[in-house]
Amino acid sequence: LYPDTWQERRETARPAAPNTVIGSIGNVGSTGNTFGLRFLGAEIVPALERLVGPGFRVDVLGAGTPRTQVSAALAHPRIALRGFVDDIDEEIFASGVFLLANNNCEDFRVGHTRVLHAWTLGACLVAHRNIALAMPEVVHGENALLGENAEEIAGHVAAVIEDPALRRALGDAGRRTYEQWFRPTQVIGRALRIAES
């Protein structure tokens, strides 16, 4: 699931478009995505457009059908509902930002494997600050940029779109965090030590 050949793939992938944002992956009708996608379409994308103008695109990747309110929020000219894609890793490599709007709802805060997916590929993660409540390994300014509201999150997205060095530094730090805490050998090793004790 999480390849060790990520650097080779990143170097041979099509050139990243810094103004392309991965706005979501996974089933667009799932619970977490329902909260996140409504927040993305209704608040974050308009805030980002106010900051940088129309020169960006947010790709929503994943099968399924969004709920009615979510569909209305996603009906924005900067958002592309692309559905299922054949090579999700290639799409992430070719983007500038991996944006996770989920966890914005105070009543639904969970860890997301998509954080690990982004980190394994060295992608630059921008997310709602509540992700750190579920995954304390996500640290603002170290391996991600975290915001409290749409304006802060949009500001972080704008910053990394404009700063390739920051994008690369955050993505590489995310990969190091994955290797330290989430590689299968690390997880299994900790589980075995707990079981033995």
PDB file of C-alpha atoms in Angstrom:
ATOM      1  CA  LEU A   1       0.000   0.000   0.000  1.00  0.00           C
ATOM      2  CA  TYR A   2       2.771   2.453   0.933  1.00  0.00           C
ATOM      3  CA  PRO A   3       5.702   1.979  -1.459  1.00  0.00           C
ATOM      4  CA  ASP A   4       9.370   2.336  -0.608  1.00  0.00           C
ATOM      5  CA  THR A   5      10.018   3.415  -4.220  1.00  0.00           C
ATOM      6  CA  TRP A   6       8.316   6.773  -3.696  1.00  0.00           C
ATOM      7  CA  GLN A   7      11.363   8.910  -4.526  1.00  0.00           C
ATOM      8  CA  GLU A   8      11.965   7.189  -7.844  1.00  0.00           C
ATOM      9  CA  ARG A   9       8.292   7.492  -8.712  1.00  0.00           C
ATOM     10  CA  ARG A  10       8.191  11.149  -7.700  1.00  0.00           C
ATOM     11  CA  GLU A  11      11.192  11.948  -9.893  1.00  0.00           C
ATOM     12  CA  THR A  12       9.712  10.153 -12.917  1.00  0.00           C
ATOM     13  CA  ALA A  13       6.114  11.338 -12.459  1.00  0.00           C
ATOM     14  CA  ARG A  14       4.740  14.070 -14.661  1.00  0.00           C
ATOM     15  CA  PRO A  15       5.818  17.501 -13.412  1.00  0.00           C
ATOM     16  CA  ALA A  16       3.815  18.701 -10.447  1.00  0.00           C
ATOM     17  CA  ALA A  17       1.408  21.551 -11.082  1.00  0.00           C
ATOM     18  CA  PRO A  18       1.732  23.658  -7.919  1.00  0.00           C
ATOM     19  CA  ASN A  19      -1.677  25.255  -8.468  1.00  0.00           C
ATOM     20  CA  THR A  20      -3.423  21.861  -8.518  1.00  0.00           C
ATOM     21  CA  VAL A  21      -4.774  20.878  -5.116  1.00  0.00           C
ATOM     22  CA  ILE A  22      -5.925  17.387  -4.210  1.00  0.00           C
ATOM     23  CA  GLY A  23      -9.041  18.289  -2.255  1.00  0.00           C
ATOM     24  CA  SER A  24     -10.150  14.793  -1.303  1.00  0.00           C
ATOM     25  CA  ILE A  25      -9.616  11.141  -2.020  1.00  0.00           C
ATOM     26  CA  GLY A  26     -11.913   8.247  -1.237  1.00  0.00           C
ATOM     27  CA  ASN A  27     -15.646   7.726  -1.411  1.00  0.00           C
ATOM     28  CA  VAL A  28     -17.227  11.159  -1.708  1.00  0.00           C
ATOM     29  CA  GLY A  29     -20.329  10.011   0.156  1.00  0.00           C
ATOM     30  CA  SER A  30     -18.567   8.723   3.274  1.00  0.00           C
ATOM     31  CA  THR A  31     -19.168  10.441   6.622  1.00  0.00           C
ATOM     32  CA  GLY A  32     -15.808  12.164   7.030  1.00  0.00           C
ATOM     33  CA  ASN A  33     -15.768  13.287   3.417  1.00  0.00           C
ATOM     34  CA  THR A  34     -19.319  14.622   3.713  1.00  0.00           C
ATOM     35  CA  PHE A  35     -18.244  17.031   6.454  1.00  0.00           C
ATOM     36  CA  GLY A  36     -14.941  17.836   4.758  1.00  0.00           C
ATOM     37  CA  LEU A  37     -16.217  18.328   1.220  1.00  0.00           C
ATOM     38  CA  ARG A  38     -18.994  20.682   2.295  1.00  0.00           C
ATOM     39  CA  PHE A  39     -16.404  22.757   4.196  1.00  0.00           C
ATOM     40  CA  LEU A  40     -14.061  22.610   1.197  1.00  0.00           C
ATOM     41  CA  GLY A  41     -16.611  23.781  -1.348  1.00  0.00           C
ATOM     42  CA  ALA A  42     -18.602  26.257   0.718  1.00  0.00           C
ATOM     43  CA  GLU A  43     -15.747  27.928   2.610  1.00  0.00           C
ATOM     44  CA  ILE A  44     -12.155  26.974   1.746  1.00  0.00           C
ATOM     45  CA  VAL A  45     -12.262  27.267  -2.041  1.00  0.00           C
ATOM     46  CA  PRO A  46     -14.011  30.684  -2.000  1.00  0.00           C
ATOM     47  CA  ALA A  47     -11.449  31.899   0.568  1.00  0.00           C
ATOM     48  CA  LEU A  48      -8.594  30.608  -1.601  1.00  0.00           C
ATOM     49  CA  GLU A  49     -10.061  32.296  -4.665  1.00  0.00           C
ATOM     50  CA  ARG A  50     -10.165  35.592  -2.785  1.00  0.00           C
ATOM     51  CA  LEU A  51      -6.464  35.180  -1.988  1.00  0.00           C
ATOM     52  CA  VAL A  52      -5.010  33.956  -5.292  1.00  0.00           C
ATOM     53  CA  GLY A  53      -7.686  34.583  -7.910  1.00  0.00           C
ATOM     54  CA  PRO A  54      -8.894  31.951 -10.359  1.00  0.00           C
ATOM     55  CA  GLY A  55      -5.531  30.389 -11.209  1.00  0.00           C
ATOM     56  CA  PHE A  56      -5.918  27.112  -9.320  1.00  0.00           C
ATOM     57  CA  ARG A  57      -7.924  23.896  -9.434  1.00  0.00           C
ATOM     58  CA  VAL A  58      -9.075  21.586  -6.648  1.00  0.00           C
ATOM     59  CA  ASP A  59      -9.417  17.941  -7.697  1.00  0.00           C
ATOM     60  CA  VAL A  60     -11.812  15.721  -5.764  1.00  0.00           C
ATOM     61  CA  LEU A  61     -10.874  12.111  -6.444  1.00  0.00           C
ATOM     62  CA  GLY A  62     -12.992   9.126  -5.513  1.00  0.00           C
ATOM     63  CA  ALA A  63     -16.025   7.124  -6.458  1.00  0.00           C
ATOM     64  CA  GLY A  64     -19.497   7.507  -5.013  1.00  0.00           C
ATOM     65  CA  THR A  65     -22.103  10.219  -4.989  1.00  0.00           C
ATOM     66  CA  PRO A  66     -21.954  13.219  -2.677  1.00  0.00           C
ATOM     67  CA  ARG A  67     -25.012  14.112  -0.637  1.00  0.00           C
ATOM     68  CA  THR A  68     -27.261  16.900  -1.931  1.00  0.00           C
ATOM     69  CA  GLN A  69     -25.841  19.689   0.260  1.00  0.00           C
ATOM     70  CA  VAL A  70     -22.313  18.584  -0.566  1.00  0.00           C
ATOM     71  CA  SER A  71     -23.039  18.549  -4.312  1.00  0.00           C
ATOM     72  CA  ALA A  72     -24.331  22.104  -4.062  1.00  0.00           C
ATOM     73  CA  ALA A  73     -21.218  23.225  -2.165  1.00  0.00           C
ATOM     74  CA  LEU A  74     -18.936  21.572  -4.731  1.00  0.00           C
ATOM     75  CA  ALA A  75     -20.622  23.273  -7.690  1.00  0.00           C
ATOM     76  CA  HIS A  76     -17.764  25.735  -8.053  1.00  0.00           C
ATOM     77  CA  PRO A  77     -15.727  26.508 -11.194  1.00  0.00           C
ATOM     78  CA  ARG A  78     -12.434  25.856  -9.358  1.00  0.00           C
ATOM     79  CA  ILE A  79     -13.497  22.337  -8.234  1.00  0.00           C
ATOM     80  CA  ALA A  80     -13.223  19.291 -10.502  1.00  0.00           C
ATOM     81  CA  LEU A  81     -15.135  16.190  -9.395  1.00  0.00           C
ATOM     82  CA  ARG A  82     -12.974  13.621 -11.192  1.00  0.00           C
ATOM     83  CA  GLY A  83     -14.370  10.414  -9.720  1.00  0.00           C
ATOM     84  CA  PHE A  84     -12.286   7.257  -9.639  1.00  0.00           C
ATOM     85  CA  VAL A  85      -8.797   7.600 -11.142  1.00  0.00           C
ATOM     86  CA  ASP A  86      -6.593   4.740 -12.299  1.00  0.00           C
ATOM     87  CA  ASP A  87      -3.415   5.855 -10.517  1.00  0.00           C
ATOM     88  CA  ILE A  88      -4.056   7.869  -7.364  1.00  0.00           C
ATOM     89  CA  ASP A  89      -0.342   8.107  -6.572  1.00  0.00           C
ATOM     90  CA  GLU A  90       0.369   9.704  -9.932  1.00  0.00           C
ATOM     91  CA  GLU A  91      -2.338  12.291  -9.291  1.00  0.00           C
ATOM     92  CA  ILE A  92      -0.860  13.126  -5.885  1.00  0.00           C
ATOM     93  CA  PHE A  93       2.656  13.407  -7.309  1.00  0.00           C
ATOM     94  CA  ALA A  94       1.352  15.758 -10.005  1.00  0.00           C
ATOM     95  CA  SER A  95      -0.311  18.125  -7.524  1.00  0.00           C
ATOM     96  CA  GLY A  96       1.125  20.885  -5.393  1.00  0.00           C
ATOM     97  CA  VAL A  97      -0.893  20.376  -2.229  1.00  0.00           C
ATOM     98  CA  PHE A  98      -2.723  17.556  -0.477  1.00  0.00           C
ATOM     99  CA  LEU A  99      -5.582  19.299   1.324  1.00  0.00           C
ATOM    100  CA  LEU A 100      -7.542  17.460   4.000  1.00  0.00           C
ATOM    101  CA  ALA A 101     -10.620  19.464   5.015  1.00  0.00           C
ATOM    102  CA  ASN A 102     -12.071  16.618   7.099  1.00  0.00           C
ATOM    103  CA  ASN A 103     -12.149  16.871  10.904  1.00  0.00           C
ATOM    104  CA  ASN A 104     -13.544  20.401  10.726  1.00  0.00           C
ATOM    105  CA  CYS A 105     -16.646  19.175  12.552  1.00  0.00           C
ATOM    106  CA  GLU A 106     -16.215  19.189  16.325  1.00  0.00           C
ATOM    107  CA  ASP A 107     -18.367  16.051  16.686  1.00  0.00           C
ATOM    108  CA  PHE A 108     -16.426  13.925  14.199  1.00  0.00           C
ATOM    109  CA  ARG A 109     -12.660  13.868  14.613  1.00  0.00           C
ATOM    110  CA  VAL A 110     -10.818  10.779  13.437  1.00  0.00           C
ATOM    111  CA  GLY A 111      -7.430   9.697  12.140  1.00  0.00           C
ATOM    112  CA  HIS A 112      -7.227   9.301   8.385  1.00  0.00           C
ATOM    113  CA  THR A 113      -5.097   6.826   6.462  1.00  0.00           C
ATOM    114  CA  ARG A 114      -5.005   9.416   3.674  1.00  0.00           C
ATOM    115  CA  VAL A 115      -2.549  11.388   5.832  1.00  0.00           C
ATOM    116  CA  LEU A 116      -0.237   8.390   5.652  1.00  0.00           C
ATOM    117  CA  HIS A 117      -0.916   8.067   1.933  1.00  0.00           C
ATOM    118  CA  ALA A 118       0.143  11.673   1.374  1.00  0.00           C
ATOM    119  CA  TRP A 119       3.196  11.322   3.589  1.00  0.00           C
ATOM    120  CA  THR A 120       4.405   8.116   1.960  1.00  0.00           C
ATOM    121  CA  LEU A 121       4.544   9.995  -1.342  1.00  0.00           C
ATOM    122  CA  GLY A 122       6.267  13.062   0.085  1.00  0.00           C
ATOM    123  CA  ALA A 123       3.188  15.203  -0.576  1.00  0.00           C
ATOM    124  CA  CYS A 124       2.718  18.561   1.130  1.00  0.00           C
ATOM    125  CA  LEU A 125      -0.136  18.250   3.630  1.00  0.00           C
ATOM    126  CA  VAL A 126      -2.470  21.109   4.581  1.00  0.00           C
ATOM    127  CA  ALA A 127      -5.309  20.223   6.947  1.00  0.00           C
ATOM    128  CA  HIS A 128      -7.715  21.346   9.630  1.00  0.00           C
ATOM    129  CA  ARG A 129      -5.978  21.581  12.987  1.00  0.00           C
ATOM    130  CA  ASN A 130      -8.313  18.964  14.495  1.00  0.00           C
ATOM    131  CA  ILE A 131      -6.408  16.263  12.613  1.00  0.00           C
ATOM    132  CA  ALA A 132      -3.666  16.664  15.237  1.00  0.00           C
ATOM    133  CA  LEU A 133      -6.175  15.782  17.965  1.00  0.00           C
ATOM    134  CA  ALA A 134      -6.688  12.400  16.316  1.00  0.00           C
ATOM    135  CA  MET A 135      -3.113  12.027  15.019  1.00  0.00           C
ATOM    136  CA  PRO A 136      -0.657  13.868  17.284  1.00  0.00           C
ATOM    137  CA  GLU A 137       2.172  13.003  14.886  1.00  0.00           C
ATOM    138  CA  VAL A 138       0.807  15.718  12.578  1.00  0.00           C
ATOM    139  CA  VAL A 139       2.636  18.861  13.717  1.00  0.00           C
ATOM    140  CA  HIS A 140       1.936  22.334  12.334  1.00  0.00           C
ATOM    141  CA  GLY A 141       4.983  23.904  10.707  1.00  0.00           C
ATOM    142  CA  GLU A 142       6.953  20.679  10.924  1.00  0.00           C
ATOM    143  CA  ASN A 143       5.301  18.105   8.653  1.00  0.00           C
ATOM    144  CA  ALA A 144       2.066  19.905   7.731  1.00  0.00           C
ATOM    145  CA  LEU A 145       0.326  23.258   7.843  1.00  0.00           C
ATOM    146  CA  LEU A 146      -2.805  23.278   9.992  1.00  0.00           C
ATOM    147  CA  GLY A 147      -5.534  25.887  10.151  1.00  0.00           C
ATOM    148  CA  GLU A 148      -8.470  26.546  12.437  1.00  0.00           C
ATOM    149  CA  ASN A 149     -10.855  27.970   9.840  1.00  0.00           C
ATOM    150  CA  ALA A 150     -11.299  28.340   6.097  1.00  0.00           C
ATOM    151  CA  GLU A 151      -9.283  31.558   5.885  1.00  0.00           C
ATOM    152  CA  GLU A 152      -6.281  30.073   7.697  1.00  0.00           C
ATOM    153  CA  ILE A 153      -6.381  26.877   5.656  1.00  0.00           C
ATOM    154  CA  ALA A 154      -6.693  28.841   2.402  1.00  0.00           C
ATOM    155  CA  GLY A 155      -3.757  31.003   3.495  1.00  0.00           C
ATOM    156  CA  HIS A 156      -1.636  27.895   4.024  1.00  0.00           C
ATOM    157  CA  VAL A 157      -2.615  26.509   0.620  1.00  0.00           C
ATOM    158  CA  ALA A 158      -1.726  29.822  -1.020  1.00  0.00           C
ATOM    159  CA  ALA A 159       1.638  29.867   0.784  1.00  0.00           C
ATOM    160  CA  VAL A 160       2.696  26.428  -0.410  1.00  0.00           C
ATOM    161  CA  ILE A 161       1.428  27.038  -3.947  1.00  0.00           C
ATOM    162  CA  GLU A 162       3.795  29.999  -4.121  1.00  0.00           C
ATOM    163  CA  ASP A 163       6.770  28.413  -2.324  1.00  0.00           C
ATOM    164  CA  PRO A 164       8.236  25.228  -3.866  1.00  0.00           C
ATOM    165  CA  ALA A 165      10.921  24.956  -1.175  1.00  0.00           C
ATOM    166  CA  LEU A 166       8.282  24.986   1.573  1.00  0.00           C
ATOM    167  CA  ARG A 167       6.210  22.385  -0.315  1.00  0.00           C
ATOM    168  CA  ARG A 168       9.197  20.069  -0.645  1.00  0.00           C
ATOM    169  CA  ALA A 169      10.343  20.572   2.960  1.00  0.00           C
ATOM    170  CA  LEU A 170       6.910  19.768   4.409  1.00  0.00           C
ATOM    171  CA  GLY A 171       6.473  16.772   2.120  1.00  0.00           C
ATOM    172  CA  ASP A 172       9.883  15.357   2.977  1.00  0.00           C
ATOM    173  CA  ALA A 173       9.226  15.896   6.698  1.00  0.00           C
ATOM    174  CA  GLY A 174       5.928  14.046   6.338  1.00  0.00           C
ATOM    175  CA  ARG A 175       7.733  11.125   4.737  1.00  0.00           C
ATOM    176  CA  ARG A 176      10.227  11.058   7.620  1.00  0.00           C
ATOM    177  CA  THR A 177       7.337  11.052  10.118  1.00  0.00           C
ATOM    178  CA  TYR A 178       5.787   8.099   8.321  1.00  0.00           C
ATOM    179  CA  GLU A 179       9.079   6.227   8.389  1.00  0.00           C
ATOM    180  CA  GLN A 180       9.584   6.927  12.094  1.00  0.00           C
ATOM    181  CA  TRP A 181       6.108   6.020  13.325  1.00  0.00           C
ATOM    182  CA  PHE A 182       4.016   4.272  10.698  1.00  0.00           C
ATOM    183  CA  ARG A 183       6.158   1.930   8.600  1.00  0.00           C
ATOM    184  CA  PRO A 184       4.744  -1.601   8.979  1.00  0.00           C
ATOM    185  CA  THR A 185       7.960  -2.833  10.606  1.00  0.00           C
ATOM    186  CA  GLN A 186       7.756  -0.028  13.184  1.00  0.00           C
ATOM    187  CA  VAL A 187       4.098  -0.655  13.957  1.00  0.00           C
ATOM    188  CA  ILE A 188       4.492  -4.429  14.215  1.00  0.00           C
ATOM    189  CA  GLY A 189       7.591  -4.023  16.371  1.00  0.00           C
ATOM    190  CA  ARG A 190       5.718  -1.816  18.838  1.00  0.00           C
ATOM    191  CA  ALA A 191       2.715  -4.165  18.856  1.00  0.00           C
ATOM    192  CA  LEU A 192       4.953  -7.146  19.611  1.00  0.00           C
ATOM    193  CA  ARG A 193       6.707  -5.306  22.446  1.00  0.00           C
ATOM    194  CA  ILE A 194       3.336  -4.399  23.973  1.00  0.00           C
ATOM    195  CA  ALA A 195       2.112  -7.999  23.641  1.00  0.00           C
ATOM    196  CA  GLU A 196       5.293  -9.364  25.210  1.00  0.00           C
ATOM    197  CA  SER A 197       5.051  -6.985  28.166  1.00  0.00           C
TER     198      SER A 197
END
